Coordinates of C-alpha atoms in Angstrom, one line a residue:
Chain X
M106 CA -85.5 -122.0 -28.9
K107 CA -87.6 -122.4 -26.1
V108 CA -90.4 -120.4 -26.7
H109 CA -92.6 -118.7 -24.0
N110 CA -95.8 -117.4 -25.1
S111 CA -98.8 -118.2 -23.3
S112 CA -97.0 -119.7 -20.0
E113 CA -95.3 -116.8 -19.7
K114 CA -98.5 -115.3 -18.5
S115 CA -99.0 -115.7 -14.6
A116 CA -95.4 -115.0 -14.4
P117 CA -93.7 -112.7 -16.4
D118 CA -92.3 -111.2 -13.8
E119 CA -89.6 -113.6 -13.2
T120 CA -86.6 -113.1 -15.7
C121 CA -86.2 -110.3 -13.6
S122 CA -87.4 -111.2 -10.7
S123 CA -83.4 -110.3 -9.0
C124 CA -83.2 -106.2 -10.6
A125 CA -83.9 -104.2 -7.6
S126 CA -86.0 -102.1 -9.7
A127 CA -89.0 -105.4 -9.0
Q128 CA -92.1 -104.8 -7.2
P129 CA -92.1 -106.7 -3.9
H130 CA -95.1 -110.0 -5.0
N131 CA -98.3 -110.2 -4.7
P132 CA -97.1 -114.1 -3.1
Q133 CA -100.4 -115.5 -4.1
K134 CA -100.9 -114.8 -7.8
G135 CA -97.0 -113.9 -8.4
L136 CA -97.6 -111.0 -9.4
P137 CA -96.2 -107.0 -7.7
P138 CA -99.3 -105.5 -5.9
K139 CA -101.3 -102.0 -7.4
A140 CA -100.0 -99.5 -7.4
T141 CA -102.3 -97.0 -5.2
I142 CA -104.8 -94.5 -8.2
D143 CA -107.9 -92.8 -7.3
V144 CA -109.3 -93.5 -10.3
K145 CA -112.9 -95.2 -11.4
H146 CA -112.1 -97.6 -15.1
V147 CA -108.3 -97.2 -16.5
I148 CA -108.8 -96.9 -20.4
L149 CA -105.4 -98.8 -22.8
V150 CA -104.7 -97.6 -25.8
L151 CA -102.9 -100.4 -28.0
S152 CA -101.7 -101.6 -31.0
G153 CA -99.6 -104.5 -32.5
K154 CA -97.7 -102.6 -35.9
G155 CA -96.5 -98.2 -34.7
G156 CA -97.8 -96.0 -36.7
V157 CA -101.7 -96.5 -36.9
G158 CA -102.9 -93.9 -35.1
K159 CA -102.6 -94.9 -31.1
S160 CA -101.9 -91.1 -29.5
T161 CA -104.5 -90.0 -32.2
V162 CA -106.8 -92.1 -30.6
S163 CA -105.9 -91.9 -26.9
V164 CA -106.0 -87.5 -27.2
N165 CA -109.7 -88.3 -29.3
L166 CA -110.9 -90.0 -26.4
A167 CA -109.1 -87.9 -23.5
T168 CA -110.7 -85.1 -25.0
T169 CA -114.4 -86.3 -25.4
L170 CA -114.5 -87.9 -22.0
A171 CA -113.3 -85.0 -20.2
S172 CA -115.9 -82.3 -23.0
K173 CA -118.4 -85.2 -20.8
G174 CA -117.3 -83.9 -18.0
K175 CA -115.4 -86.7 -16.7
N176 CA -112.4 -85.9 -14.6
T177 CA -109.2 -87.8 -17.0
G178 CA -106.4 -88.2 -16.7
L179 CA -103.7 -88.9 -20.6
L180 CA -101.2 -91.1 -19.0
D181 CA -98.1 -91.7 -22.4
L182 CA -96.4 -94.2 -21.6
D183 CA -94.4 -94.3 -24.9
F184 CA -91.5 -93.8 -23.1
H185 CA -88.8 -93.6 -26.2
G186 CA -91.7 -91.3 -28.2
P187 CA -93.7 -89.8 -26.5
N188 CA -95.9 -87.0 -28.7
I189 CA -99.2 -86.3 -26.9
P190 CA -97.9 -83.2 -25.2
K191 CA -96.7 -82.1 -29.3
M192 CA -100.8 -83.3 -30.3
L193 CA -102.3 -82.0 -27.3
G194 CA -99.9 -78.3 -27.8
I195 CA -98.1 -79.2 -24.8
E196 CA -94.5 -79.8 -25.4
D197 CA -93.3 -76.4 -23.6
Q198 CA -95.1 -77.4 -20.4
R199 CA -93.0 -79.2 -17.2
P200 CA -95.2 -80.2 -14.3
A201 CA -94.6 -78.9 -10.4
V202 CA -92.5 -81.3 -8.5
L203 CA -93.6 -80.5 -4.8
A204 CA -92.8 -82.9 -2.1
N205 CA -92.2 -85.7 -4.9
V206 CA -95.5 -85.1 -5.8
I207 CA -95.2 -84.4 -9.6
E208 CA -98.6 -82.1 -10.6
P209 CA -99.4 -83.6 -14.2
V210 CA -99.6 -80.7 -16.9
H211 CA -103.8 -79.2 -17.4
V212 CA -105.2 -78.9 -20.7
T213 CA -108.0 -77.8 -19.1
G214 CA -110.1 -78.0 -15.8
N215 CA -111.0 -81.4 -15.5
L216 CA -108.4 -83.3 -17.9
S217 CA -104.8 -84.2 -16.6
V218 CA -101.4 -85.0 -18.8
I219 CA -98.1 -86.9 -17.9
S220 CA -95.8 -87.7 -20.6
M221 CA -91.7 -88.9 -20.1
A222 CA -91.5 -85.5 -22.5
F223 CA -92.4 -84.2 -20.0
L224 CA -88.9 -84.6 -18.1
L225 CA -87.0 -84.3 -20.5
P226 CA -84.6 -81.0 -21.6
D227 CA -85.8 -81.0 -24.6
T228 CA -87.1 -82.7 -27.7
S229 CA -84.3 -84.3 -29.3
T230 CA -83.2 -86.6 -26.3
P231 CA -83.5 -89.7 -26.0
V232 CA -85.3 -92.2 -22.5
I233 CA -83.0 -94.8 -23.5
W234 CA -84.3 -97.9 -21.0
R235 CA -84.5 -101.2 -20.6
G236 CA -87.0 -102.6 -19.2
P237 CA -86.7 -103.3 -15.4
M238 CA -86.6 -99.3 -15.4
K239 CA -89.6 -98.6 -17.4
M240 CA -91.2 -100.6 -14.9
G241 CA -90.2 -98.4 -12.1
A242 CA -90.6 -95.3 -13.9
I243 CA -94.7 -96.6 -14.7
R244 CA -95.5 -97.4 -11.1
Q245 CA -93.8 -93.6 -10.3
F246 CA -96.6 -91.9 -13.0
L247 CA -99.4 -93.7 -11.3
T248 CA -98.5 -93.5 -7.6
D249 CA -96.5 -90.7 -7.4
V250 CA -98.4 -88.1 -9.7
N251 CA -101.1 -85.6 -8.0
W252 CA -103.9 -87.3 -10.2
G253 CA -106.9 -86.1 -8.2
A254 CA -109.9 -87.9 -7.8
L255 CA -110.3 -89.4 -11.7
D256 CA -113.4 -90.9 -13.3
Y257 CA -111.0 -92.2 -16.3
L258 CA -107.4 -92.7 -17.0
V259 CA -106.6 -93.4 -20.6
V260 CA -103.7 -94.8 -21.3
D261 CA -101.5 -94.9 -24.9
L262 CA -99.7 -96.8 -24.5
P263 CA -95.7 -98.1 -27.3
P264 CA -97.1 -100.8 -30.2
G265 CA -96.9 -104.6 -28.7
T266 CA -96.7 -106.9 -25.7
G267 CA -93.7 -105.4 -24.1
D268 CA -92.8 -104.1 -21.4
E269 CA -95.1 -101.4 -20.5
A270 CA -98.1 -103.3 -21.3
L271 CA -97.7 -105.7 -19.2
T272 CA -96.7 -103.3 -16.7
I273 CA -99.6 -100.9 -16.3
A274 CA -101.6 -104.2 -16.5
Q275 CA -100.2 -105.7 -13.8
L276 CA -99.5 -102.4 -12.1
A277 CA -103.3 -99.9 -12.6
P278 CA -106.0 -100.8 -10.4
N279 CA -109.8 -101.5 -12.4
V280 CA -108.6 -102.2 -15.8
R281 CA -112.2 -102.2 -18.6
G282 CA -109.2 -103.3 -21.2
A283 CA -108.6 -101.9 -24.5
V284 CA -108.8 -100.4 -27.1
I285 CA -107.1 -101.8 -30.7
V286 CA -105.5 -99.8 -33.3
T287 CA -105.1 -101.1 -36.5
T288 CA -105.1 -99.8 -40.3
P289 CA -106.9 -102.5 -42.6
Q290 CA -103.1 -103.3 -43.8
D291 CA -102.2 -106.7 -43.4
V292 CA -99.7 -107.0 -41.5
A293 CA -100.8 -104.5 -38.8
V294 CA -104.4 -106.6 -38.7
M295 CA -102.1 -109.7 -38.0
D296 CA -100.1 -107.1 -34.8
A297 CA -103.5 -106.5 -34.1
I298 CA -104.9 -109.6 -33.7
K299 CA -102.0 -110.3 -31.5
A300 CA -102.7 -107.3 -29.1
A301 CA -106.5 -108.6 -28.9
K302 CA -104.0 -112.0 -27.8
F303 CA -102.7 -110.9 -25.4
I304 CA -105.5 -108.7 -23.9
E305 CA -107.3 -112.1 -23.4
Q306 CA -104.7 -113.3 -22.1
L307 CA -105.0 -111.0 -19.2
D308 CA -108.3 -111.5 -18.7
L309 CA -108.9 -108.3 -20.0
P310 CA -111.9 -107.3 -22.3
V311 CA -111.2 -106.2 -25.9
L312 CA -113.0 -103.4 -25.8
G313 CA -113.4 -103.0 -29.4
I314 CA -111.9 -102.8 -32.4
I315 CA -110.7 -99.5 -34.3
E316 CA -109.7 -99.1 -38.3
N317 CA -108.1 -96.0 -39.1
M318 CA -106.2 -94.5 -42.3
S319 CA -108.9 -96.6 -43.8
G320 CA -108.8 -95.7 -47.1
M321 CA -109.7 -91.4 -47.7
A322 CA -110.8 -88.6 -50.7
C323 CA -109.1 -87.1 -52.9
P324 CA -108.0 -83.4 -51.9
H325 CA -108.6 -82.6 -55.8
C326 CA -110.7 -85.2 -57.3
G327 CA -112.7 -86.2 -54.7
K328 CA -112.9 -90.1 -55.5
D329 CA -112.0 -92.2 -52.6
I330 CA -108.4 -93.9 -52.6
S331 CA -107.2 -96.8 -50.8
L332 CA -104.4 -96.8 -49.1
F333 CA -103.3 -99.3 -47.0
G334 CA -106.5 -101.8 -48.2
E335 CA -110.4 -102.2 -46.4
G336 CA -112.0 -103.9 -43.8
G337 CA -109.3 -105.5 -42.5
G338 CA -109.9 -103.9 -39.4
K339 CA -113.8 -105.1 -39.1
K340 CA -112.4 -108.3 -40.0
A341 CA -110.4 -108.8 -37.6
A342 CA -113.2 -107.9 -35.0
E343 CA -115.3 -111.1 -36.9
D344 CA -112.9 -113.5 -36.1
L345 CA -112.6 -111.8 -32.6
G346 CA -115.8 -112.0 -31.4
V347 CA -115.4 -108.7 -29.8
P348 CA -116.8 -105.3 -31.4
Y349 CA -115.6 -103.2 -33.6
L350 CA -115.9 -99.6 -33.1
G351 CA -115.5 -98.2 -36.3
A352 CA -113.2 -97.1 -39.2
I353 CA -111.5 -93.3 -39.3
P354 CA -110.2 -92.3 -43.0
L355 CA -106.9 -91.0 -43.4
D356 CA -107.1 -87.3 -43.7
P357 CA -104.0 -84.9 -44.1
A358 CA -105.4 -82.2 -41.9
M359 CA -106.1 -84.8 -38.8
V360 CA -102.1 -85.1 -39.3
R361 CA -101.3 -81.7 -39.1
A362 CA -103.6 -81.1 -36.0
G363 CA -101.9 -83.6 -34.1
D364 CA -98.7 -81.4 -34.9
E365 CA -100.3 -78.6 -34.3
G366 CA -101.1 -79.7 -30.7
R367 CA -105.0 -79.3 -31.0
P368 CA -107.0 -82.6 -31.5
Y369 CA -108.3 -83.0 -34.9
I370 CA -111.6 -83.6 -33.2
L371 CA -112.4 -80.1 -31.4
R372 CA -111.8 -78.3 -34.6
H373 CA -113.2 -80.6 -37.6
A374 CA -116.1 -82.0 -36.2
D375 CA -117.7 -81.4 -39.3
S376 CA -115.6 -82.4 -42.0
P377 CA -116.2 -86.8 -42.6
A378 CA -113.7 -87.8 -41.0
G379 CA -114.6 -85.6 -38.3
K380 CA -117.4 -87.2 -37.8
A381 CA -116.5 -90.5 -38.1
V382 CA -113.1 -89.5 -35.3
E383 CA -116.6 -88.8 -33.3
K384 CA -119.4 -92.0 -34.3
V385 CA -116.1 -94.2 -33.1
M386 CA -115.2 -92.2 -30.0
E387 CA -119.6 -92.8 -28.9
N388 CA -119.2 -96.7 -30.4
L389 CA -116.1 -96.8 -27.1
I390 CA -117.5 -95.0 -24.6
A391 CA -121.2 -96.8 -24.7
Q392 CA -118.6 -100.4 -24.8
I393 CA -117.0 -99.0 -21.8
E394 CA -120.0 -97.6 -19.6
A395 CA -121.7 -101.7 -20.9
E396 CA -118.4 -103.2 -19.8
Q397 CA -119.0 -100.8 -16.4
K398 CA -122.3 -103.1 -15.9
Chain S
M287 CA -87.7 -88.0 -10.5
K288 CA -85.0 -88.5 -11.7
V289 CA -84.6 -88.9 -15.4
H290 CA -81.7 -91.5 -17.2
N291 CA -81.1 -90.6 -20.4
S292 CA -77.6 -90.1 -22.0
S293 CA -75.8 -91.0 -19.0
E294 CA -77.3 -94.2 -19.3
K295 CA -74.3 -94.8 -22.3
S296 CA -72.0 -96.4 -20.5
A297 CA -73.7 -98.6 -18.9
P298 CA -76.7 -99.8 -20.5
D299 CA -77.3 -102.9 -18.4
E300 CA -77.1 -102.3 -14.6
T301 CA -80.2 -101.5 -15.2
C302 CA -80.5 -105.5 -14.6
S303 CA -77.2 -106.7 -13.5
S304 CA -78.6 -109.0 -11.9
C305 CA -80.9 -111.6 -13.5
A306 CA -80.1 -114.3 -14.7
S307 CA -80.9 -113.3 -18.5
A308 CA -78.0 -111.1 -17.9
Q309 CA -74.6 -111.8 -20.0
P310 CA -71.0 -111.0 -18.3
H311 CA -69.3 -108.0 -18.1
N312 CA -66.9 -107.1 -19.9
P313 CA -65.1 -105.7 -17.3
Q314 CA -63.5 -103.2 -19.4
K315 CA -66.1 -101.2 -20.4
G316 CA -68.6 -103.1 -18.0
L317 CA -70.4 -104.3 -21.7
P318 CA -71.5 -107.3 -23.3
P319 CA -69.4 -109.6 -24.8
K320 CA -69.8 -109.8 -28.2
A321 CA -71.0 -112.2 -30.1
T322 CA -69.7 -115.0 -32.5
I323 CA -71.4 -114.7 -36.5
D324 CA -69.5 -114.0 -39.1
V325 CA -69.8 -111.0 -40.3
K326 CA -68.0 -108.0 -42.0
H327 CA -70.9 -106.1 -41.4
V328 CA -74.2 -104.6 -39.9
I329 CA -77.1 -102.5 -40.3
L330 CA -79.7 -101.1 -38.1
V331 CA -82.5 -100.1 -39.8
L332 CA -84.4 -97.9 -37.3
S333 CA -86.5 -95.3 -36.3
G334 CA -88.0 -94.2 -33.1
K335 CA -92.0 -93.8 -34.4
G336 CA -93.7 -96.8 -35.6
G337 CA -95.2 -97.8 -38.7
V338 CA -92.9 -95.0 -41.2
G339 CA -91.5 -98.1 -42.9
K340 CA -88.6 -99.8 -41.5
S341 CA -90.2 -103.3 -42.7
T342 CA -89.8 -102.0 -46.2
V343 CA -86.2 -100.5 -46.1
S344 CA -85.2 -104.1 -44.7
V345 CA -86.7 -106.2 -47.0
N346 CA -85.8 -103.7 -49.8
L347 CA -81.7 -103.2 -48.6
A348 CA -81.6 -107.0 -48.0
T349 CA -83.2 -108.2 -51.7
T350 CA -81.1 -105.4 -53.7
L351 CA -78.2 -106.1 -51.3
A352 CA -78.3 -110.2 -52.3
S353 CA -78.8 -109.1 -55.6
K354 CA -75.5 -107.7 -56.0
G355 CA -74.0 -110.7 -55.2
K356 CA -74.0 -109.9 -51.3
N357 CA -73.8 -112.8 -48.6
T358 CA -76.9 -111.0 -47.2
G359 CA -79.1 -111.6 -44.2
L360 CA -82.4 -110.4 -42.7
L361 CA -82.3 -110.3 -39.2
D362 CA -85.9 -109.0 -37.7
L363 CA -86.2 -108.4 -34.2
D364 CA -89.7 -106.5 -33.9
F365 CA -90.3 -110.0 -31.4
H366 CA -94.2 -108.0 -30.8
G367 CA -94.5 -107.4 -34.6
P368 CA -92.3 -110.2 -36.8
N369 CA -93.2 -109.0 -40.0
I370 CA -91.2 -109.8 -41.9
P371 CA -91.4 -113.0 -42.7
K372 CA -95.3 -112.4 -44.4
M373 CA -93.6 -109.4 -46.7
L374 CA -91.2 -111.8 -48.0
G375 CA -93.9 -114.0 -48.5
I376 CA -92.1 -117.1 -46.6
E377 CA -94.0 -117.0 -43.0
D378 CA -95.6 -120.6 -43.0
Q379 CA -91.6 -121.5 -43.1
R380 CA -89.8 -122.8 -40.0
P381 CA -86.3 -122.6 -39.2
A382 CA -84.7 -126.3 -39.1
V383 CA -83.3 -127.0 -35.4
L384 CA -80.6 -129.4 -35.2
A385 CA -78.2 -129.6 -32.9
N386 CA -78.7 -126.5 -31.1
V387 CA -77.8 -124.7 -34.2
I388 CA -80.4 -123.4 -35.9
E389 CA -81.1 -123.0 -39.7
P390 CA -81.9 -119.8 -41.6
V391 CA -84.6 -119.8 -44.1
H392 CA -82.9 -118.9 -47.2
V393 CA -85.3 -117.2 -49.5
T394 CA -82.1 -117.8 -52.2
G395 CA -79.1 -118.2 -52.8
N396 CA -77.2 -115.1 -50.7
L397 CA -80.3 -114.4 -48.6
S398 CA -81.5 -116.1 -45.2
V399 CA -83.4 -114.3 -43.1
I400 CA -84.4 -115.0 -38.6
S401 CA -87.3 -113.7 -36.9
M402 CA -89.7 -114.3 -34.2
A403 CA -93.1 -115.5 -36.8
F404 CA -90.7 -118.8 -37.8
L405 CA -91.4 -119.6 -33.6
L406 CA -94.4 -118.8 -33.3
P407 CA -97.0 -122.4 -33.7
D408 CA -99.0 -119.2 -35.2
T409 CA -99.6 -115.6 -36.7
S410 CA -102.2 -114.7 -33.8
T411 CA -99.6 -115.6 -31.3
P412 CA -98.2 -113.0 -28.9
V413 CA -94.7 -112.3 -27.6
I414 CA -94.8 -111.1 -24.5
W415 CA -92.0 -110.7 -23.6
R416 CA -90.0 -108.1 -20.5
G417 CA -86.9 -106.7 -22.2
P418 CA -84.4 -109.5 -19.9
M419 CA -85.4 -112.5 -22.0
K420 CA -85.3 -110.2 -25.4
M421 CA -81.7 -109.6 -24.7
G422 CA -81.5 -113.6 -23.6
A423 CA -83.7 -114.4 -27.4
I424 CA -81.1 -110.9 -29.6
R425 CA -77.2 -113.8 -28.0
Q426 CA -79.2 -117.1 -29.9
F427 CA -80.5 -115.4 -33.2
L428 CA -76.4 -114.1 -33.6
T429 CA -74.7 -116.9 -32.6
D430 CA -76.8 -120.2 -31.9
V431 CA -78.2 -119.5 -35.8
N432 CA -75.8 -120.6 -38.9
W433 CA -76.3 -117.9 -40.7
G434 CA -72.7 -119.1 -42.8
A435 CA -70.1 -116.1 -44.0
L436 CA -72.3 -113.3 -44.2
D437 CA -71.2 -110.1 -45.8
Y438 CA -73.9 -108.4 -44.3
L439 CA -76.3 -108.4 -41.8
V440 CA -79.7 -106.4 -41.9
V441 CA -80.6 -105.7 -38.6
D442 CA -84.5 -105.3 -38.4
L443 CA -85.4 -103.3 -35.3
P444 CA -89.1 -101.7 -33.3
P445 CA -89.5 -98.6 -33.3
G446 CA -87.4 -96.4 -30.3
T447 CA -84.9 -96.8 -29.0
G448 CA -85.1 -99.2 -26.1
D449 CA -84.4 -103.1 -25.0
E450 CA -83.7 -104.8 -28.6
A451 CA -81.7 -101.5 -30.8
L452 CA -79.7 -101.7 -27.5
T453 CA -79.0 -104.9 -27.8
I454 CA -78.2 -105.4 -30.7
A455 CA -75.4 -102.5 -31.2
Q456 CA -73.4 -104.4 -28.1
L457 CA -73.7 -107.9 -29.3
A458 CA -73.4 -107.1 -32.5
P459 CA -69.8 -107.8 -34.3
N460 CA -69.1 -104.9 -36.6
V461 CA -72.2 -102.6 -36.9
R462 CA -71.0 -99.8 -39.7
G463 CA -73.7 -97.6 -38.1
A464 CA -77.6 -97.4 -38.7
V465 CA -80.9 -95.9 -41.0
I466 CA -82.8 -94.1 -39.2
V467 CA -86.8 -94.0 -41.5
T468 CA -89.8 -91.4 -40.6
T469 CA -92.5 -90.5 -42.1
P470 CA -92.5 -86.3 -43.1
Q471 CA -94.5 -85.6 -40.3
D472 CA -93.9 -83.5 -36.9
V473 CA -94.5 -86.4 -34.9
A474 CA -91.8 -88.8 -36.6
V475 CA -89.0 -86.9 -37.8
M476 CA -88.6 -85.6 -33.8
D477 CA -89.1 -89.3 -32.5
A478 CA -86.3 -90.0 -35.8
I479 CA -84.1 -87.3 -34.3
K480 CA -84.2 -88.6 -30.9
A481 CA -83.4 -92.0 -32.5
A482 CA -80.1 -90.2 -33.8
K483 CA -78.9 -88.5 -30.8
F484 CA -79.1 -92.7 -29.6
I485 CA -77.4 -93.4 -32.2
E486 CA -74.7 -91.3 -32.3
Q487 CA -75.0 -91.8 -28.2
L488 CA -74.3 -95.3 -29.2
D489 CA -70.7 -94.0 -31.0
L490 CA -71.9 -95.4 -34.2
P491 CA -73.0 -93.5 -37.0
V492 CA -76.3 -93.1 -38.7
L493 CA -75.7 -93.6 -42.3
G494 CA -78.9 -91.5 -43.8
I495 CA -82.1 -90.4 -42.8
I496 CA -84.7 -91.9 -45.2
E497 CA -88.3 -90.0 -46.0
N498 CA -91.0 -92.5 -46.5
M499 CA -94.8 -91.7 -47.3
S500 CA -93.2 -88.3 -48.4
G501 CA -96.8 -87.6 -50.1
M502 CA -98.3 -89.7 -53.1
A503 CA -100.3 -89.2 -56.9
C504 CA -104.0 -89.7 -56.6
P505 CA -104.0 -93.1 -58.0
H506 CA -107.4 -90.9 -59.8
C507 CA -106.6 -87.2 -61.0
G508 CA -102.9 -87.7 -60.6
K509 CA -101.9 -84.9 -58.3
D510 CA -99.9 -84.9 -55.8
I511 CA -101.3 -85.0 -52.3
S512 CA -99.0 -83.7 -49.4
L513 CA -99.9 -87.0 -47.2
F514 CA -98.2 -86.2 -44.0
G515 CA -96.6 -83.0 -44.3
E516 CA -93.6 -82.3 -45.7
G517 CA -90.1 -82.2 -46.4
G518 CA -89.6 -83.6 -43.0
G519 CA -87.1 -85.6 -43.1
K520 CA -84.7 -83.6 -45.1
K521 CA -84.5 -80.8 -42.7
A522 CA -84.2 -83.5 -40.2
A523 CA -81.0 -84.9 -42.0
E524 CA -79.9 -80.8 -42.7
D525 CA -79.7 -79.8 -38.7
L526 CA -77.9 -83.5 -38.0
G527 CA -75.2 -83.2 -39.9
V528 CA -76.0 -86.8 -41.4
P529 CA -77.0 -87.7 -45.0
Y530 CA -80.1 -87.3 -46.7
L531 CA -80.8 -90.6 -48.4
G532 CA -83.6 -89.8 -50.1
A533 CA -87.9 -89.5 -50.4
I534 CA -90.2 -92.6 -51.0
P535 CA -93.9 -91.9 -51.6
L536 CA -96.4 -93.5 -50.4
D537 CA -97.7 -96.4 -53.1
P538 CA -101.1 -98.0 -52.2
A539 CA -98.9 -101.1 -54.5
M540 CA -96.5 -100.7 -52.3
V541 CA -98.0 -101.7 -49.4
R542 CA -100.1 -104.7 -51.3
A543 CA -96.8 -106.0 -51.8
G544 CA -96.1 -106.5 -48.3
D545 CA -98.6 -107.4 -47.6
E546 CA -98.3 -110.0 -50.8
G547 CA -95.1 -111.1 -49.6
R548 CA -92.6 -109.6 -52.9
P549 CA -89.9 -107.0 -51.6
Y550 CA -91.6 -104.3 -53.8
I551 CA -88.6 -102.9 -55.6
L552 CA -88.5 -106.4 -57.7
R553 CA -92.2 -105.7 -58.7
H554 CA -92.4 -102.6 -59.2
A555 CA -89.2 -101.4 -60.6
D556 CA -89.8 -98.9 -63.2
S557 CA -93.0 -97.0 -61.5
P558 CA -92.1 -93.5 -59.9
A559 CA -92.5 -95.1 -55.7
G560 CA -90.2 -98.2 -57.1
K561 CA -87.2 -96.4 -58.5
A562 CA -87.5 -93.5 -55.6
V563 CA -87.2 -96.7 -53.5
E564 CA -84.0 -98.0 -55.9
K565 CA -82.1 -94.0 -56.0
V566 CA -82.7 -94.5 -52.0
M567 CA -81.1 -97.8 -52.0
E568 CA -77.8 -97.1 -54.4
N569 CA -77.4 -93.9 -51.9
L570 CA -77.6 -96.1 -48.9
I571 CA -75.0 -98.7 -49.8
A572 CA -72.2 -96.2 -51.4
Q573 CA -72.8 -94.2 -47.9
I574 CA -72.6 -98.1 -46.1
E575 CA -69.7 -98.6 -48.5
A576 CA -68.1 -95.1 -47.8
E577 CA -67.9 -96.2 -44.4
Q578 CA -65.5 -99.3 -44.8
K579 CA -62.8 -97.2 -46.6

């Protein structure tokens, strides 16, 4: 079996160049043209392994940026598990569509969201799509949505280095890099390193690594519990020579906040986990601003 | 935007029918022909959300079946995060390839494994593949691997209802159904329900739902900690009218077992979590056997 990996870098589209949904190629690079969207900075939130807290990081990053006065869009590209709307308590909303332009759901005056979840009849309907259909949808989510003039677009990706991540990296303009979320568990760190290598192969900077679910305090006795080991995120960042943005402990209140539809950082700013989230977001925003210079 | 979902059921391939990697269609059903593999029962392990413990369930199911004398194959279809080899402590092995036939890695006399991880130069190399390439690879993993005569093939899928899950359901013969893994967390349960609907749309039975990371006992004070809420897996099974196979608590020893490459059930059969895993596997195997009648 022939294994393609890094050789895919410059021509990942060619496996499907004859599809109806394939975009015309840029003849110079063999890549599709960038989508038309007015955004200064696109930030990808990625992981290797699933269930490590990408969506929690995306929601907290977008709400933090918006709270600092930035015009912020949050794009949920997890077609099969689009959980951002539920985490923000807006899962029952539907974007208006006028003359083929989709109006995103506005959480606040300067925070707008688009997710596949808004376009499904109910929360139990699965999206059974192969890659080429996702590619077409991603282009629409960039081009056909009335985002307005965005300072930031935060993109929450499904785990892994497949169609969604490749497509957004190719189609979105001004991609400033990716933040990679992992737990301390060996298998998660191994996959986070793959995700970092993927970002580097796309010639994008890794803005940093966040270690999530980094232990917890027992709610009964207060002692520290090591759930998934410790230090894996920091070690991966050191090995890769990329910024380490900090660790966030597991806090059942954070899980409930997601289930109840309120960004954790807004509700628990004074708890140890809330302070950790705030610190990690500060580090991440500093890193994003450093990349702009 | 036109949203395709259930209408995709009978013709998911048509989005890419002109690709070089597309297989000839079965004119009667519009589906590609089944792959040639000698297996009595193919069992899919699926989730909606990532990081809920699919691979742990797959490894424990395959080792349990093998320990009962069944000839068992374990196929790791998570191309972007192929963690099964590490969890079995065989990540440094490489399958022999002779005359275009791939010899799977043999864990025991009756347990063989194939994973993308075996075909990569190292653990940090990402697989940057779009869907059509994965489809070709899945066919090869079924057809070109010297599995021998298998009683069971356990297929560990990436999260979601995309290319990998669709392709294996179409290409593998004798698919007996899917077991769906979730945590009790609302957003995970919501995605598990999507996964169950997906399986039903493929006219396959849902063998049952497993609730993983269902609380834990504090290692210091011994009191129960609710990490991700509770009861979500059971409620989803009741709502869907599918079997509930039981709950497995989070046990840091289980995480370490995965990181160290030993199936948990073999090492911790006497711990509460070990007993829970054993009970869930018994329920699952009973369900698989019931489906065969």
